[in-house]
Amino acid sequence: MLAEDLTRSLLDTLERPDLRTIAGPLDIRLESTLPIPFRVADTRIRLGRPTLDHPELAATILRHAIELGRLRHDTPEIDAPLAAFTAARIAALFHDLDANPAPAPTLPWLAPLRQDTPPDPETLARLWPLLAAALPDASISIDTETLSRRLARAWPHLGPTESLMAEGGDARLKVDPQTGLNRYGCSHRPRPWAITFASSTASSLSERGFGGAENARRTMVAALLHDTPPDDARQNIVQAARRGIARCYSLDNPEQVLLAASGTDCELAVLAIAASHADGRPITNILVAPDETGSGVPLAAAGRHFAADAANGHSVGKGQLIDGFPQDTRLIGIPIRQDDGTPRSLAEIDAECIACIAQEIAQGRHVVLHQLDMSKTGLIGPSAACLHTLQARHTHHLDIVVDACQARLEPTRIRDMVARGIMVMITGSKFFTGPPFCGAVLLPPAIVTQLAHATLPAGLRAYAHRGEWPRLHPNHPLDDGANLGLALRWHAALAEMNALAACPPDHIRTTLQRFLNAGRTAIDNHPDLTLLEPPKLDRPPIDGRPVWDDVPTILSFLIRDPHQPHQPLELEDARRLHRWLNADLSPWIAGDCAARLCHLGQPVPVNTPELGPDRLAGALRLCAGARLVSGEPSHAGLNHEARLTRELADAQQTLQKIALIREHWDRLHSIDPVPHYAPVNPERKLS
């Protein structure tokens, strides 16, 4: 994007990473004598005087111009009035994404185009001259009746990428317009000014990830404007995501990919599959470290609603049994830590799993065993050798599923697990740094075949559509349609997965090892932090080559309580500190790093000897994600060495901000600063 003679405000708008990504090849300049907001011709956008005179509307005007410019550039065969109203509809919804959007009397089309239904023919005729002015030929006439019918088909499916990605999950995914962040402290818009080492929980999108989702959205819009039925247009995006995941894991068939809105939704799918071939036996579901997986996993593993709202928009009763799931599912949790918080040995975990499974099968139950690879703090159990033993011993009475939702495993290793008949749960939102709420279950071919004849619980329709699952029995309970938000989130994650796949394995390993060494040293040298020793990851080589997934990439640590330095921060205080790290503190305290927005993995509850058995400490997590290796567009101009040096310096600065927070704890506690998408002072955001 090029800009000349622009005000600072307009220049900042032009450089917004979301708008820059969407603009792509468009040439954007100012033409201050132009009396209208903008004009589009070929790949050129010329911004007019109203854009300068109304800086509070500059982002909306620019978003409108870019959307129309891309439609005219990418799909020139589309009817101009249809493209113009589509672009304006998306810009109207974009305008509403910000808190307290500015009044826009100079854009009178905003109000009628933000409604849930398209304008009637009379309103279309009234608005057309306002929108036509942006086109080279403003004298084009329109057939309002035909235009109204075509818009009505597409209308519910149009919107900005960042708002569509917030759909098809639960309340944690919704962005607060006052902060620009969701409950994970993340944004669906790129946030390159934030220091991000949060991949054990969730990350804001990079420009690459945002571009992956945006490309998929534009493909869907083009199909809609070519009169593809809306369900088909959405379904095409879902199936493209399934194919992309299958390619990343070298699976033979995309039917082996079952999409789910989250890792917890994956748990429901696994239980439904196990119930379908348990031959009527009651199910025992064995979870390793249920306190170090997703908070809703134990409920989902028992076939119960794990939130008040489900992925398909249904309101449900949290904790209630989901229709069709067995009532007698037994849930057994196997701890991965001792009572004092130290990790148990793999031998102990293996022995407990083996004994527990033998006991449950002897009682006539079908068992689902979860291997956790890995926990929120990087632990694994039971061992791969244990899985082999159990699989051979209990072929018809045991389902094994690997919870690899952290995705810190080489794809080849996951492919081999699936080939051995093991289900594997993954997400694109942890190590791969895609947006939160994109899960999948990778299925062995035998299970795909079984599902074509299986009976599924009716209550699954609240969580999944037909197209997100493999081929099913004709009497399946799932509704047609597609979870577009889920598909777009996966397309964002796939952009990051493909970027990592393009990196040589030895380069990945070297980069992650440098992160581990530098992170350990920084935490060890920090007087207020205590590292929780990461486990040794015993991963065998693949095809005789070194692997990168034997390098620990989650560094968990405790913070000394500022008032009682002999003990760590308790969980609730650790959660406060985690929020304050992600906030601009410069209005209240001085310091070079006060304004920096630092996002780490959410605190994990752990037992410690200092707090005893009745009180939990909160361990924060400094995590390496795929972008640490592959980079991102905001690193343009930096070679790998310079970029990695900067990333490691950012990790150091995050730890420095922790020290600053401890120093000013009482004042910050009284204020309780709130994280925001960008710093309070915008001039600092790119520093």
XYZ file of C-alpha atoms in Angstrom, residues 120-502:
383
model
C -36.027 -3.620 -0.110
C -35.900 -2.646 -3.815
C -36.929 0.944 -3.104
C -34.097 1.426 -0.613
C -31.628 -0.203 -2.985
C -32.620 2.293 -5.652
C -32.148 5.191 -3.205
C -28.721 4.000 -2.046
C -27.378 3.035 -5.440
C -26.195 6.535 -6.541
C -24.161 6.822 -3.316
C -22.390 3.521 -3.959
C -22.136 3.865 -7.733
C -20.085 7.045 -7.324
C -17.099 4.877 -6.308
C -17.115 3.048 -9.661
C -15.559 4.289 -12.925
C -18.979 4.289 -14.576
C -21.391 5.819 -12.069
C -24.248 5.782 -14.565
C -24.861 2.035 -14.449
C -28.534 1.260 -13.994
C -29.762 -1.551 -11.748
C -32.585 -4.046 -11.692
C -33.547 -3.664 -8.031
C -35.877 -6.674 -7.947
C -33.207 -9.070 -9.229
C -30.533 -7.443 -7.084
C -32.700 -7.798 -3.976
C -33.220 -11.526 -4.595
C -29.512 -12.179 -5.162
C -28.482 -10.206 -2.091
C -31.023 -12.050 0.053
C -29.309 -15.388 -0.665
C -25.862 -14.131 0.277
C -26.749 -11.641 3.026
C -26.547 -13.855 6.165
C -23.150 -15.175 5.084
C -21.434 -11.832 4.472
C -19.208 -10.201 7.045
C -15.609 -9.267 7.843
C -13.276 -12.189 8.403
C -12.576 -11.216 11.996
C -16.263 -11.294 12.958
C -17.022 -14.511 11.060
C -14.137 -16.227 12.874
C -15.780 -15.392 16.216
C -18.800 -17.540 15.305
C -19.265 -21.266 15.810
C -17.638 -21.612 19.224
C -18.842 -20.517 22.624
C -18.790 -17.310 24.655
C -15.013 -17.453 25.163
C -14.546 -16.735 21.466
C -16.553 -13.510 21.386
C -14.542 -10.309 21.163
C -15.335 -7.555 23.654
C -15.683 -4.384 21.556
C -14.407 -2.313 24.489
C -11.056 -4.145 24.526
C -10.799 -5.716 21.071
C -9.918 -9.048 22.723
C -11.707 -12.289 23.557
C -11.613 -14.094 26.896
C -8.246 -15.597 26.043
C -6.767 -12.101 25.675
C -6.483 -12.637 21.903
C -7.632 -10.816 18.800
C -8.864 -12.167 15.473
C -7.017 -9.244 13.909
C -3.205 -9.278 13.676
C -1.523 -7.763 16.731
C 2.174 -7.667 15.773
C 3.099 -5.065 18.397
C 2.269 -7.513 21.205
C 4.915 -9.867 22.550
C 3.321 -13.294 22.211
C 4.565 -16.491 23.844
C 1.093 -17.850 24.644
C 0.837 -20.859 22.343
C 0.025 -23.269 25.181
C -3.328 -21.442 25.488
C -4.173 -19.264 22.480
C -2.578 -16.614 20.289
C -3.717 -13.586 18.340
C -3.489 -14.093 14.601
C -0.444 -13.142 12.608
C -0.888 -11.364 9.299
C -0.163 -14.702 7.615
C -2.911 -16.460 9.553
C -5.331 -13.601 8.992
C -4.533 -13.773 5.282
C -5.265 -17.510 5.206
C -8.725 -16.962 6.677
C -9.303 -13.906 4.475
C -8.474 -15.845 1.305
C -10.996 -18.517 2.268
C -13.652 -15.893 3.011
C -13.117 -14.220 -0.367
C -13.430 -17.591 -2.091
C -16.770 -18.125 -0.373
C -18.020 -14.616 -1.249
C -17.081 -15.110 -4.896
C -19.053 -18.368 -4.940
C -22.073 -16.674 -3.364
C -21.986 -13.885 -5.931
C -21.844 -16.504 -8.683
C -25.143 -17.815 -7.253
C -23.685 -20.939 -5.664
C -26.207 -22.072 -3.036
C -25.056 -20.667 0.334
C -24.850 -24.079 2.017
C -22.626 -25.305 -0.806
C -20.427 -22.212 -0.653
C -19.865 -22.660 3.076
C -19.449 -26.408 2.714
C -16.714 -25.902 0.130
C -14.680 -23.935 2.676
C -15.144 -26.680 5.281
C -14.068 -29.421 2.890
C -11.043 -27.393 1.785
C -9.987 -27.193 5.439
C -10.366 -30.959 5.873
C -8.265 -31.548 2.754
C -5.613 -29.144 4.006
C -5.348 -30.903 7.369
C -5.146 -34.300 5.658
C -2.257 -33.022 3.510
C -0.396 -31.641 6.525
C -0.540 -35.038 8.237
C -0.089 -37.096 5.036
C -3.384 -38.914 5.550
C -4.719 -40.946 2.645
C -8.218 -39.511 2.738
C -9.729 -36.236 4.018
C -12.590 -38.395 5.329
C -10.150 -39.240 8.128
C -10.431 -35.644 9.364
C -13.336 -34.876 11.704
C -13.593 -31.159 12.475
C -14.628 -29.962 15.923
C -14.915 -26.453 17.309
C -12.343 -27.060 20.056
C -10.282 -29.710 21.767
C -13.181 -30.161 24.199
C -15.604 -30.699 21.304
C -13.133 -33.331 20.056
C -13.673 -35.153 23.347
C -17.408 -35.377 22.665
C -16.765 -36.762 19.196
C -14.410 -39.427 20.554
C -16.932 -40.552 23.163
C -19.679 -40.753 20.539
C -17.442 -42.874 18.291
C -16.487 -45.197 21.159
C -20.127 -45.622 22.159
C -21.020 -46.531 18.570
C -18.828 -49.629 18.582
C -18.862 -50.648 22.253
C -21.460 -53.361 21.475
C -23.714 -52.108 24.252
C -21.057 -52.295 26.949
C -20.899 -49.343 29.354
C -17.929 -47.046 28.783
C -15.098 -46.106 31.096
C -13.260 -42.985 29.982
C -9.736 -42.675 31.406
C -8.203 -39.205 31.383
C -4.609 -38.566 32.327
C -4.145 -35.259 34.178
C -7.720 -33.985 33.773
C -6.643 -30.875 35.707
C -4.020 -30.097 33.027
C -6.284 -30.374 29.995
C -9.116 -28.071 28.944
C -11.386 -27.027 31.792
C -14.464 -28.556 30.134
C -12.844 -31.851 29.149
C -14.041 -33.902 32.175
C -17.652 -32.927 31.473
C -17.347 -33.677 27.759
C -15.655 -37.005 28.528
C -18.787 -37.994 30.464
C -21.079 -36.919 27.600
C -22.240 -33.739 29.307
C -22.596 -30.160 28.134
C -19.407 -28.363 29.102
C -20.611 -24.761 28.666
C -23.863 -22.834 28.552
C -23.710 -22.513 24.770
C -22.698 -25.009 22.096
C -20.776 -24.522 18.868
C -23.879 -24.424 16.657
C -25.457 -21.622 18.672
C -27.694 -23.755 20.875
C -28.239 -22.746 24.496
C -27.607 -25.807 26.649
C -27.510 -26.714 30.322
C -23.917 -26.933 31.480
C -23.325 -30.238 33.246
C -26.457 -31.900 31.902
C -26.249 -35.175 29.993
C -26.327 -34.641 26.238
C -29.225 -36.362 24.501
C -28.234 -39.823 23.308
C -24.989 -40.175 25.238
C -24.839 -43.112 27.698
C -25.755 -42.226 31.269
C -23.442 -44.784 32.811
C -20.130 -43.512 31.450
C -17.542 -43.821 34.177
C -14.839 -41.163 34.315
C -11.465 -42.021 35.860
C -8.698 -39.453 36.243
C -5.080 -40.517 36.561
C -2.836 -37.819 38.047
C 0.327 -36.810 36.254
C 1.835 -35.101 39.315
C 2.443 -36.101 42.920
C 0.551 -34.366 45.724
C 3.458 -31.932 46.160
C 3.331 -30.941 42.488
C 6.341 -32.916 41.269
C 5.801 -35.007 38.118
C 5.108 -38.720 38.465
C 7.359 -41.114 36.582
C 6.123 -42.640 33.339
C 6.529 -46.064 34.909
C 4.052 -45.137 37.663
C 1.540 -43.742 35.197
C 1.905 -46.768 32.891
C 1.350 -49.210 35.755
C -1.760 -47.413 36.952
C -3.214 -47.282 33.428
C -2.573 -50.988 32.816
C -4.136 -52.030 36.137
C -7.113 -49.710 35.755
C -7.908 -50.895 32.227
C -7.681 -54.566 33.202
C -10.057 -53.968 36.102
C -12.616 -52.078 33.998
C -12.612 -54.626 31.182
C -13.014 -57.435 33.706
C -16.225 -55.697 34.810
C -17.569 -55.897 31.241
C -16.865 -52.299 30.311
C -15.469 -50.783 27.128
C -12.530 -48.491 27.876
C -11.347 -45.287 26.214
C -7.781 -44.445 27.238
C -6.329 -40.997 26.627
C -2.628 -40.552 26.261
C -1.895 -36.917 27.072
C 0.749 -35.532 24.748
C 1.137 -33.083 26.237
C -0.287 -31.380 29.341
C -0.562 -27.635 29.862
C 2.871 -27.707 31.472
C 4.471 -30.055 28.950
C 4.066 -33.435 30.670
C 3.267 -36.721 28.870
C 1.661 -39.975 29.957
C 1.277 -42.885 29.579
C 4.272 -43.896 27.448
C 4.158 -44.926 23.805
C 5.386 -48.392 24.809
C 2.439 -48.725 27.180
C 0.031 -47.896 24.360
C 1.530 -50.632 22.190
C 1.185 -53.174 24.983
C -2.415 -52.254 25.748
C -3.453 -52.150 22.104
C -2.176 -55.700 21.553
C -3.682 -57.007 24.797
C -7.201 -55.528 24.576
C -7.916 -55.240 20.856
C -11.725 -55.355 21.011
C -12.361 -53.756 24.385
C -10.198 -50.637 24.203
C -10.116 -47.441 22.186
C -6.931 -45.390 22.422
C -6.950 -41.688 21.702
C -3.941 -39.416 21.871
C -4.734 -35.935 23.139
C -2.218 -34.063 21.002
C -4.185 -30.813 21.169
C -0.968 -28.947 21.989
C 0.217 -30.191 18.536
C 3.843 -30.354 19.704
C 4.458 -33.544 17.731
C 6.004 -34.040 14.321
C 3.206 -34.627 11.773
C 4.869 -37.849 10.621
C 4.630 -39.254 14.142
C 0.929 -38.418 14.275
C 0.356 -40.009 10.876
C 1.963 -43.221 12.115
C -0.276 -43.269 15.216
C -3.373 -43.000 13.046
C -2.072 -45.771 10.789
C -1.802 -47.998 13.888
C -5.494 -47.549 14.657
C -5.211 -44.738 17.226
C -7.464 -41.681 17.160
C -5.547 -38.412 17.555
C -7.065 -35.129 18.739
C -5.309 -32.010 17.440
C -5.863 -28.271 17.318
C -4.503 -25.541 15.101
C -4.648 -23.059 17.953
C -1.813 -24.106 20.256
C 1.692 -24.745 18.865
C 0.628 -23.697 15.364
C -0.652 -20.318 16.728
C -3.893 -20.307 14.767
C -6.954 -18.710 16.382
C -8.572 -20.412 19.381
C -11.346 -22.944 18.786
C -10.148 -25.015 15.853
C -10.020 -28.707 16.689
C -10.019 -31.962 14.775
C -9.926 -35.706 15.369
C -7.748 -37.704 12.974
C -9.367 -41.103 12.439
C -7.930 -44.478 11.427
C -9.473 -45.860 8.207
C -11.275 -48.636 10.116
C -13.172 -46.093 12.231
C -14.102 -44.096 9.128
C -15.616 -47.280 7.705
C -17.453 -48.045 10.953
C -18.996 -44.571 11.092
C -20.860 -45.196 7.848
C -22.960 -47.743 9.784
C -22.931 -46.184 13.251
C -25.684 -44.645 15.365
C -24.710 -41.288 16.852
C -26.209 -39.397 19.822
C -28.945 -36.992 18.769
C -27.486 -34.249 20.982
C -24.412 -33.979 18.772
C -26.435 -31.748 16.460
C -25.801 -28.897 18.914
C -22.073 -29.253 18.308
C -21.497 -30.421 14.746
C -22.804 -30.356 11.189
C -22.900 -33.235 8.775
C -20.074 -31.882 6.615
C -17.574 -31.729 9.463
C -17.774 -35.515 9.946
C -16.877 -38.443 7.675
C -19.588 -40.278 5.753
C -22.329 -41.318 8.145
C -25.324 -43.641 8.244
C -28.258 -42.084 6.334
C -30.190 -41.732 9.612
C -27.497 -39.653 11.320
C -28.759 -36.843 13.603
C -26.528 -34.030 12.310
C -27.999 -31.088 10.449
C -26.815 -29.994 7.032
C -24.831 -26.801 6.792
C -21.369 -25.907 7.958
C -19.593 -24.149 10.800
C -18.057 -21.337 8.770
C -16.266 -19.779 11.737
C -14.568 -23.096 12.487
C -13.521 -23.520 8.858
C -12.088 -20.002 8.650
C -10.161 -20.525 11.880
C -8.691 -23.693 10.420
C -7.695 -21.868 7.231
C -5.829 -19.364 9.415
C -4.089 -22.214 11.242
C -3.290 -24.009 7.982
C -1.401 -20.952 6.755
C 0.876 -21.287 9.808
C 1.103 -25.089 9.485
C 2.167 -24.845 5.863
C 4.760 -22.191 6.701
C 6.288 -24.437 9.355
C 6.203 -27.451 7.018
C 8.328 -25.480 4.554
